[in-house]
Amino acid sequence: SYVLTQPPSVSVAPGQTARITCGGNNIESKSVHWYQQKPGQAPVLVVYDDSDRPSGIPERFSGSNSGNAATLTVSRVEAGDEADYYCQVWDGSRDQYVFGPGTEVTVL
Amino acid sequence: QVTLKESGPVLVKATETLTLTCTVSGFSLSDPRMSVSWIRQPPGKALQWLALISSKGEKSYNTSMKSRLTISKDTSKSQVVLTMINVDPVDTATYYCAQIEGEMSTTFEFWGQGTLVTVSS
């Protein structure tokens, strides 16, 4: 099965940049999607197809995908960005939707 | 406005069958662009995809749970139903339904609020 890896936690000061990685074998060949989940809430899509933003998501959220890692970048971090972030791909060879283990972002 | 809402029992006993319903609005389950999935999240743990049903009624299941899951839909009622047999305490989780829009999309764009199911031993 296709496995995604993420760092368990990332800490960042307000106004700085948070980078969250999502590792997978040749992940650049897949479309990567990112979700933000705050405590007690359902996940919210923040980036899809590697680098596109849904309407209503601030430009501070951006994504990239190359080689064996995709990255979600949150610029000018705010206290409200504190949440768990999950990456997700579709493994077409097995028709399986796969989530990463999640990264907890803490704003210092 | 797209909305999804999960419903079902709050508490089930081990070995019983769990039936969850996702009621959607703002789109039709017969729209060829629309699919609906079930995803769960045990307390404090990561998201896990369970199953998907397309507008054509095509079904996909998490390989590790396929033998225990059945997904179906009632287009007239705008409902997608997930059935899980022989539940265990490890199935305690918040269960979400989510929409995929676009025949080539693999993105869960809209999510329900989730429903917490506790399995007692």
PDB file of C-alpha atoms in Angstrom:
ATOM      1  CA  SER A   1       0.000   0.000   0.000  1.00  0.00           C
ATOM      2  CA  TYR A   2       1.074   3.596  -0.584  1.00  0.00           C
ATOM      3  CA  VAL A   3       2.379   5.276   2.560  1.00  0.00           C
ATOM      4  CA  LEU A   4       2.597   8.984   3.334  1.00  0.00           C
ATOM      5  CA  THR A   5       4.853  10.416   6.015  1.00  0.00           C
ATOM      6  CA  GLN A   6       4.585  13.734   7.841  1.00  0.00           C
ATOM      7  CA  PRO A   7       6.476  15.248  10.766  1.00  0.00           C
ATOM      8  CA  PRO A   8       4.395  14.913  13.941  1.00  0.00           C
ATOM      9  CA  SER A   9       4.741  18.549  14.834  1.00  0.00           C
ATOM     10  CA  VAL A  10       5.951  21.905  13.588  1.00  0.00           C
ATOM     11  CA  SER A  11       6.345  25.022  15.715  1.00  0.00           C
ATOM     12  CA  VAL A  12       6.462  28.514  14.286  1.00  0.00           C
ATOM     13  CA  ALA A  13       6.412  32.065  15.611  1.00  0.00           C
ATOM     14  CA  PRO A  14       3.675  34.440  14.495  1.00  0.00           C
ATOM     15  CA  GLY A  15       4.541  36.179  11.261  1.00  0.00           C
ATOM     16  CA  GLN A  16       7.025  33.523  10.250  1.00  0.00           C
ATOM     17  CA  THR A  17       6.684  30.732   7.681  1.00  0.00           C
ATOM     18  CA  ALA A  18       5.610  27.168   8.453  1.00  0.00           C
ATOM     19  CA  ARG A  19       6.563  24.392   6.074  1.00  0.00           C
ATOM     20  CA  ILE A  20       4.934  20.987   6.401  1.00  0.00           C
ATOM     21  CA  THR A  21       6.248  18.110   4.362  1.00  0.00           C
ATOM     22  CA  CYS A  22       4.463  15.044   3.059  1.00  0.00           C
ATOM     23  CA  GLY A  23       6.706  12.234   1.918  1.00  0.00           C
ATOM     24  CA  GLY A  24       5.845   9.404  -0.426  1.00  0.00           C
ATOM     25  CA  ASN A  25       7.502   7.295  -3.084  1.00  0.00           C
ATOM     26  CA  ASN A  26       7.572   9.358  -6.300  1.00  0.00           C
ATOM     27  CA  ILE A  27       4.815  11.516  -4.863  1.00  0.00           C
ATOM     28  CA  GLU A  28       5.390  14.067  -7.616  1.00  0.00           C
ATOM     29  CA  SER A  29       3.471  11.716  -9.919  1.00  0.00           C
ATOM     30  CA  LYS A  30       0.373  12.144  -7.780  1.00  0.00           C
ATOM     31  CA  SER A  31      -1.925  15.036  -6.960  1.00  0.00           C
ATOM     32  CA  VAL A  32      -1.545  16.035  -3.325  1.00  0.00           C
ATOM     33  CA  HIS A  33      -4.279  17.666  -1.303  1.00  0.00           C
ATOM     34  CA  TRP A  34      -3.987  19.331   2.097  1.00  0.00           C
ATOM     35  CA  TYR A  35      -6.569  19.678   4.864  1.00  0.00           C
ATOM     36  CA  GLN A  36      -6.596  21.816   7.981  1.00  0.00           C
ATOM     37  CA  GLN A  37      -8.371  20.462  11.047  1.00  0.00           C
ATOM     38  CA  LYS A  38      -8.939  22.480  14.182  1.00  0.00           C
ATOM     39  CA  PRO A  39      -9.946  20.790  17.457  1.00  0.00           C
ATOM     40  CA  GLY A  40     -13.493  19.501  17.418  1.00  0.00           C
ATOM     41  CA  GLN A  41     -14.036  20.482  13.799  1.00  0.00           C
ATOM     42  CA  ALA A  42     -14.212  18.694  10.471  1.00  0.00           C
ATOM     43  CA  PRO A  43     -11.228  18.975   8.123  1.00  0.00           C
ATOM     44  CA  VAL A  44     -11.179  21.875   5.676  1.00  0.00           C
ATOM     45  CA  LEU A  45      -9.502  21.709   2.277  1.00  0.00           C
ATOM     46  CA  VAL A  46      -6.766  24.357   2.031  1.00  0.00           C
ATOM     47  CA  VAL A  47      -4.768  23.235  -1.017  1.00  0.00           C
ATOM     48  CA  TYR A  48      -5.685  20.780  -3.787  1.00  0.00           C
ATOM     49  CA  ASP A  49      -3.897  19.370  -6.808  1.00  0.00           C
ATOM     50  CA  ASP A  50      -0.512  20.198  -5.296  1.00  0.00           C
ATOM     51  CA  SER A  51      -0.815  23.980  -5.371  1.00  0.00           C
ATOM     52  CA  ASP A  52      -4.340  25.229  -6.039  1.00  0.00           C
ATOM     53  CA  ARG A  53      -6.378  27.021  -3.402  1.00  0.00           C
ATOM     54  CA  PRO A  54     -10.141  26.670  -2.945  1.00  0.00           C
ATOM     55  CA  SER A  55     -12.069  29.901  -2.880  1.00  0.00           C
ATOM     56  CA  GLY A  56     -11.927  31.556   0.512  1.00  0.00           C
ATOM     57  CA  ILE A  57      -8.518  30.176   1.447  1.00  0.00           C
ATOM     58  CA  PRO A  58      -5.942  32.926   2.016  1.00  0.00           C
ATOM     59  CA  GLU A  59      -3.030  33.282  -0.384  1.00  0.00           C
ATOM     60  CA  ARG A  60      -0.788  32.648   2.619  1.00  0.00           C
ATOM     61  CA  PHE A  61      -1.436  28.934   2.023  1.00  0.00           C
ATOM     62  CA  SER A  62       0.547  27.462  -0.852  1.00  0.00           C
ATOM     63  CA  GLY A  63       1.749  24.064  -1.958  1.00  0.00           C
ATOM     64  CA  SER A  64       4.393  22.390  -4.038  1.00  0.00           C
ATOM     65  CA  ASN A  65       5.252  18.847  -5.048  1.00  0.00           C
ATOM     66  CA  SER A  66       8.559  17.491  -6.306  1.00  0.00           C
ATOM     67  CA  GLY A  67      10.390  14.209  -6.187  1.00  0.00           C
ATOM     68  CA  ASN A  68       9.445  12.282  -3.079  1.00  0.00           C
ATOM     69  CA  ALA A  69       7.995  15.142  -1.060  1.00  0.00           C
ATOM     70  CA  ALA A  70       5.151  17.614  -1.222  1.00  0.00           C
ATOM     71  CA  THR A  71       5.160  20.737   0.917  1.00  0.00           C
ATOM     72  CA  LEU A  72       2.446  22.907   2.365  1.00  0.00           C
ATOM     73  CA  THR A  73       3.725  26.389   3.125  1.00  0.00           C
ATOM     74  CA  VAL A  74       1.910  28.774   5.419  1.00  0.00           C
ATOM     75  CA  SER A  75       3.319  32.284   5.185  1.00  0.00           C
ATOM     76  CA  ARG A  76       2.890  35.047   7.751  1.00  0.00           C
ATOM     77  CA  VAL A  77       1.542  32.552  10.251  1.00  0.00           C
ATOM     78  CA  GLU A  78      -1.280  33.674  12.493  1.00  0.00           C
ATOM     79  CA  ALA A  79      -2.573  32.265  15.760  1.00  0.00           C
ATOM     80  CA  GLY A  80      -5.642  31.025  13.903  1.00  0.00           C
ATOM     81  CA  ASP A  81      -3.473  28.736  11.765  1.00  0.00           C
ATOM     82  CA  GLU A  82      -2.802  26.520  14.766  1.00  0.00           C
ATOM     83  CA  ALA A  83      -4.265  23.154  13.758  1.00  0.00           C
ATOM     84  CA  ASP A  84      -3.529  19.663  12.507  1.00  0.00           C
ATOM     85  CA  TYR A  85      -2.685  19.422   8.822  1.00  0.00           C
ATOM     86  CA  TYR A  86      -3.153  16.286   6.740  1.00  0.00           C
ATOM     87  CA  CYS A  87      -1.928  15.503   3.256  1.00  0.00           C
ATOM     88  CA  GLN A  88      -3.879  13.109   1.029  1.00  0.00           C
ATOM     89  CA  VAL A  89      -3.412  11.374  -2.307  1.00  0.00           C
ATOM     90  CA  TRP A  90      -5.222   8.871  -4.453  1.00  0.00           C
ATOM     91  CA  ASP A  91      -3.303   5.671  -5.112  1.00  0.00           C
ATOM     92  CA  GLY A  92      -4.673   4.885  -8.545  1.00  0.00           C
ATOM     93  CA  SER A  93      -2.945   1.523  -8.840  1.00  0.00           C
ATOM     94  CA  ARG A  94      -5.049   0.239  -5.945  1.00  0.00           C
ATOM     95  CA  ASP A  95      -7.953   2.714  -6.075  1.00  0.00           C
ATOM     96  CA  GLN A  96      -7.271   3.759  -2.502  1.00  0.00           C
ATOM     97  CA  TYR A  97      -7.463   7.206  -0.937  1.00  0.00           C
ATOM     98  CA  VAL A  98      -4.567   7.673   1.467  1.00  0.00           C
ATOM     99  CA  PHE A  99      -4.063  10.224   4.234  1.00  0.00           C
ATOM    100  CA  GLY A 100      -0.828  11.136   5.925  1.00  0.00           C
ATOM    101  CA  PRO A 101      -0.500  10.780   9.715  1.00  0.00           C
ATOM    102  CA  GLY A 102      -0.970  14.505  10.241  1.00  0.00           C
ATOM    103  CA  THR A 103       1.203  17.355  11.502  1.00  0.00           C
ATOM    104  CA  GLU A 104       0.318  19.465  14.505  1.00  0.00           C
ATOM    105  CA  VAL A 105       1.219  23.089  13.900  1.00  0.00           C
ATOM    106  CA  THR A 106       1.819  25.133  17.016  1.00  0.00           C
ATOM    107  CA  VAL A 107       2.054  28.912  16.892  1.00  0.00           C
ATOM    108  CA  LEU A 108       4.460  30.019  19.565  1.00  0.00           C
TER     109      LEU A 108
ATOM    110  CA  GLN B   1     -24.722  25.561  -0.958  1.00  0.00           C
ATOM    111  CA  VAL B   2     -23.337  22.073  -0.532  1.00  0.00           C
ATOM    112  CA  THR B   3     -23.940  20.436   2.823  1.00  0.00           C
ATOM    113  CA  LEU B   4     -23.509  16.913   4.143  1.00  0.00           C
ATOM    114  CA  LYS B   5     -24.805  15.637   7.455  1.00  0.00           C
ATOM    115  CA  GLU B   6     -24.021  12.344   9.121  1.00  0.00           C
ATOM    116  CA  SER B   7     -26.449  10.501  11.364  1.00  0.00           C
ATOM    117  CA  GLY B   8     -26.476   7.226  13.201  1.00  0.00           C
ATOM    118  CA  PRO B   9     -26.164   5.621  16.626  1.00  0.00           C
ATOM    119  CA  VAL B  10     -23.966   7.193  19.252  1.00  0.00           C
ATOM    120  CA  LEU B  11     -23.261   3.872  20.930  1.00  0.00           C
ATOM    121  CA  VAL B  12     -23.089   0.352  19.559  1.00  0.00           C
ATOM    122  CA  LYS B  13     -21.969  -2.907  21.121  1.00  0.00           C
ATOM    123  CA  ALA B  14     -19.116  -5.025  19.893  1.00  0.00           C
ATOM    124  CA  THR B  15     -20.044  -7.592  17.223  1.00  0.00           C
ATOM    125  CA  GLU B  16     -23.107  -5.569  16.191  1.00  0.00           C
ATOM    126  CA  THR B  17     -23.686  -3.898  12.835  1.00  0.00           C
ATOM    127  CA  LEU B  18     -23.225  -0.139  12.508  1.00  0.00           C
ATOM    128  CA  THR B  19     -25.320   1.778   9.985  1.00  0.00           C
ATOM    129  CA  LEU B  20     -24.524   5.401   9.222  1.00  0.00           C
ATOM    130  CA  THR B  21     -26.415   7.749   6.930  1.00  0.00           C
ATOM    131  CA  CYS B  22     -25.083  10.786   5.091  1.00  0.00           C
ATOM    132  CA  THR B  23     -27.787  13.188   3.923  1.00  0.00           C
ATOM    133  CA  VAL B  24     -26.626  15.652   1.289  1.00  0.00           C
ATOM    134  CA  SER B  25     -28.052  18.872  -0.065  1.00  0.00           C
ATOM    135  CA  GLY B  26     -26.969  21.389  -2.650  1.00  0.00           C
ATOM    136  CA  PHE B  27     -26.168  18.695  -5.197  1.00  0.00           C
ATOM    137  CA  SER B  28     -27.678  15.533  -6.614  1.00  0.00           C
ATOM    138  CA  LEU B  29     -26.247  12.064  -6.083  1.00  0.00           C
ATOM    139  CA  SER B  30     -27.119  11.398  -9.717  1.00  0.00           C
ATOM    140  CA  ASP B  31     -24.894  14.239 -10.949  1.00  0.00           C
ATOM    141  CA  PRO B  32     -22.154  12.465 -12.953  1.00  0.00           C
ATOM    142  CA  ARG B  33     -19.537  14.731 -11.418  1.00  0.00           C
ATOM    143  CA  MET B  34     -20.315  13.815  -7.814  1.00  0.00           C
ATOM    144  CA  SER B  35     -19.007  11.066  -5.554  1.00  0.00           C
ATOM    145  CA  VAL B  36     -19.368  10.644  -1.800  1.00  0.00           C
ATOM    146  CA  SER B  37     -16.952   8.999   0.594  1.00  0.00           C
ATOM    147  CA  TRP B  38     -16.903   7.924   4.205  1.00  0.00           C
ATOM    148  CA  ILE B  39     -13.835   8.776   6.272  1.00  0.00           C
ATOM    149  CA  ARG B  40     -13.255   8.145   9.960  1.00  0.00           C
ATOM    150  CA  GLN B  41     -10.982   9.444  12.693  1.00  0.00           C
ATOM    151  CA  PRO B  42     -10.390   7.591  15.978  1.00  0.00           C
ATOM    152  CA  PRO B  43      -9.954   9.952  18.939  1.00  0.00           C
ATOM    153  CA  GLY B  44      -6.578  11.647  18.734  1.00  0.00           C
ATOM    154  CA  LYS B  45      -5.613   9.790  15.589  1.00  0.00           C
ATOM    155  CA  ALA B  46      -5.370  10.368  11.865  1.00  0.00           C
ATOM    156  CA  LEU B  47      -8.003  10.326   9.164  1.00  0.00           C
ATOM    157  CA  GLN B  48      -8.741   7.008   7.483  1.00  0.00           C
ATOM    158  CA  TRP B  49     -10.627   6.644   4.204  1.00  0.00           C
ATOM    159  CA  LEU B  50     -13.245   3.913   4.275  1.00  0.00           C
ATOM    160  CA  ALA B  51     -15.351   3.826   1.119  1.00  0.00           C
ATOM    161  CA  LEU B  52     -16.600   5.753  -1.900  1.00  0.00           C
ATOM    162  CA  ILE B  53     -19.629   5.589  -4.142  1.00  0.00           C
ATOM    163  CA  SER B  54     -19.821   7.370  -7.480  1.00  0.00           C
ATOM    164  CA  SER B  55     -22.818   8.848  -9.242  1.00  0.00           C
ATOM    165  CA  LYS B  56     -22.921   5.703 -11.383  1.00  0.00           C
ATOM    166  CA  GLY B  57     -23.053   3.544  -8.275  1.00  0.00           C
ATOM    167  CA  GLU B  58     -19.471   2.326  -8.623  1.00  0.00           C
ATOM    168  CA  LYS B  59     -18.001   1.458  -5.228  1.00  0.00           C
ATOM    169  CA  SER B  60     -14.496   1.455  -3.766  1.00  0.00           C
ATOM    170  CA  TYR B  61     -13.428   0.249  -0.343  1.00  0.00           C
ATOM    171  CA  ASN B  62     -10.437   0.480   1.942  1.00  0.00           C
ATOM    172  CA  THR B  63      -8.651  -2.758   1.212  1.00  0.00           C
ATOM    173  CA  SER B  64      -8.076  -3.586   4.873  1.00  0.00           C
ATOM    174  CA  MET B  65     -11.752  -3.198   5.746  1.00  0.00           C
ATOM    175  CA  LYS B  66     -13.480  -4.300   2.573  1.00  0.00           C
ATOM    176  CA  SER B  67     -14.931  -7.471   4.067  1.00  0.00           C
ATOM    177  CA  ARG B  68     -16.807  -5.496   6.726  1.00  0.00           C
ATOM    178  CA  LEU B  69     -18.081  -2.511   4.743  1.00  0.00           C
ATOM    179  CA  THR B  70     -20.969  -1.856   2.389  1.00  0.00           C
ATOM    180  CA  ILE B  71     -21.696   1.530   0.862  1.00  0.00           C
ATOM    181  CA  SER B  72     -24.938   2.313  -0.935  1.00  0.00           C
ATOM    182  CA  LYS B  73     -27.054   5.264  -1.896  1.00  0.00           C
ATOM    183  CA  ASP B  74     -30.671   6.298  -2.286  1.00  0.00           C
ATOM    184  CA  THR B  75     -30.671   9.084  -4.840  1.00  0.00           C
ATOM    185  CA  SER B  76     -34.313   9.964  -4.250  1.00  0.00           C
ATOM    186  CA  LYS B  77     -33.595  10.580  -0.576  1.00  0.00           C
ATOM    187  CA  SER B  78     -30.184  12.208  -1.212  1.00  0.00           C
ATOM    188  CA  GLN B  79     -28.629   9.720   1.173  1.00  0.00           C
ATOM    189  CA  VAL B  80     -25.486   7.621   1.219  1.00  0.00           C
ATOM    190  CA  VAL B  81     -25.399   4.759   3.698  1.00  0.00           C
ATOM    191  CA  LEU B  82     -22.386   2.975   5.165  1.00  0.00           C
ATOM    192  CA  THR B  83     -22.807  -0.356   6.882  1.00  0.00           C
ATOM    193  CA  MET B  84     -20.046  -1.892   8.970  1.00  0.00           C
ATOM    194  CA  ILE B  85     -20.500  -5.392  10.320  1.00  0.00           C
ATOM    195  CA  ASN B  86     -18.965  -6.983  13.383  1.00  0.00           C
ATOM    196  CA  VAL B  87     -17.797  -3.751  15.015  1.00  0.00           C
ATOM    197  CA  ASP B  88     -15.076  -3.685  17.655  1.00  0.00           C
ATOM    198  CA  PRO B  89     -14.019  -1.062  20.220  1.00  0.00           C
ATOM    199  CA  VAL B  90     -11.192  -0.060  17.840  1.00  0.00           C
ATOM    200  CA  ASP B  91     -13.929   1.178  15.485  1.00  0.00           C
ATOM    201  CA  THR B  92     -14.715   3.952  17.951  1.00  0.00           C
ATOM    202  CA  ALA B  93     -14.268   7.112  15.907  1.00  0.00           C
ATOM    203  CA  THR B  94     -15.806  10.208  14.430  1.00  0.00           C
ATOM    204  CA  TYR B  95     -17.236   9.238  11.065  1.00  0.00           C
ATOM    205  CA  TYR B  96     -17.347  11.836   8.307  1.00  0.00           C
ATOM    206  CA  CYS B  97     -18.888  11.826   4.876  1.00  0.00           C
ATOM    207  CA  ALA B  98     -17.276  13.993   2.227  1.00  0.00           C
ATOM    208  CA  GLN B  99     -17.967  14.986  -1.362  1.00  0.00           C
ATOM    209  CA  ILE B 100     -15.722  14.733  -4.385  1.00  0.00           C
ATOM    210  CA  GLU B 101     -16.732  16.964  -7.279  1.00  0.00           C
ATOM    211  CA  GLY B 102     -15.379  16.300 -10.719  1.00  0.00           C
ATOM    212  CA  GLU B 103     -15.002  13.035 -12.595  1.00  0.00           C
ATOM    213  CA  MET B 104     -11.231  13.280 -12.454  1.00  0.00           C
ATOM    214  CA  SER B 105     -11.010  14.835  -9.004  1.00  0.00           C
ATOM    215  CA  THR B 106      -9.602  13.042  -5.980  1.00  0.00           C
ATOM    216  CA  THR B 107     -10.185  15.915  -3.553  1.00  0.00           C
ATOM    217  CA  PHE B 108     -12.593  15.816  -0.634  1.00  0.00           C
ATOM    218  CA  GLU B 109     -13.930  19.307  -1.102  1.00  0.00           C
ATOM    219  CA  PHE B 110     -16.852  19.414   1.312  1.00  0.00           C
ATOM    220  CA  TRP B 111     -17.211  17.537   4.590  1.00  0.00           C
ATOM    221  CA  GLY B 112     -19.995  16.874   7.010  1.00  0.00           C
ATOM    222  CA  GLN B 113     -19.631  17.826  10.659  1.00  0.00           C
ATOM    223  CA  GLY B 114     -18.990  14.218  11.638  1.00  0.00           C
ATOM    224  CA  THR B 115     -20.714  11.875  14.045  1.00  0.00           C
ATOM    225  CA  LEU B 116     -18.960  10.243  16.981  1.00  0.00           C
ATOM    226  CA  VAL B 117     -19.626   6.536  17.355  1.00  0.00           C
ATOM    227  CA  THR B 118     -18.505   4.659  20.442  1.00  0.00           C
ATOM    228  CA  VAL B 119     -18.257   0.875  20.380  1.00  0.00           C
ATOM    229  CA  SER B 120     -18.566  -0.731  23.783  1.00  0.00           C
ATOM    230  CA  SER B 121     -17.215  -4.116  24.692  1.00  0.00           C
TER     231      SER B 121
END
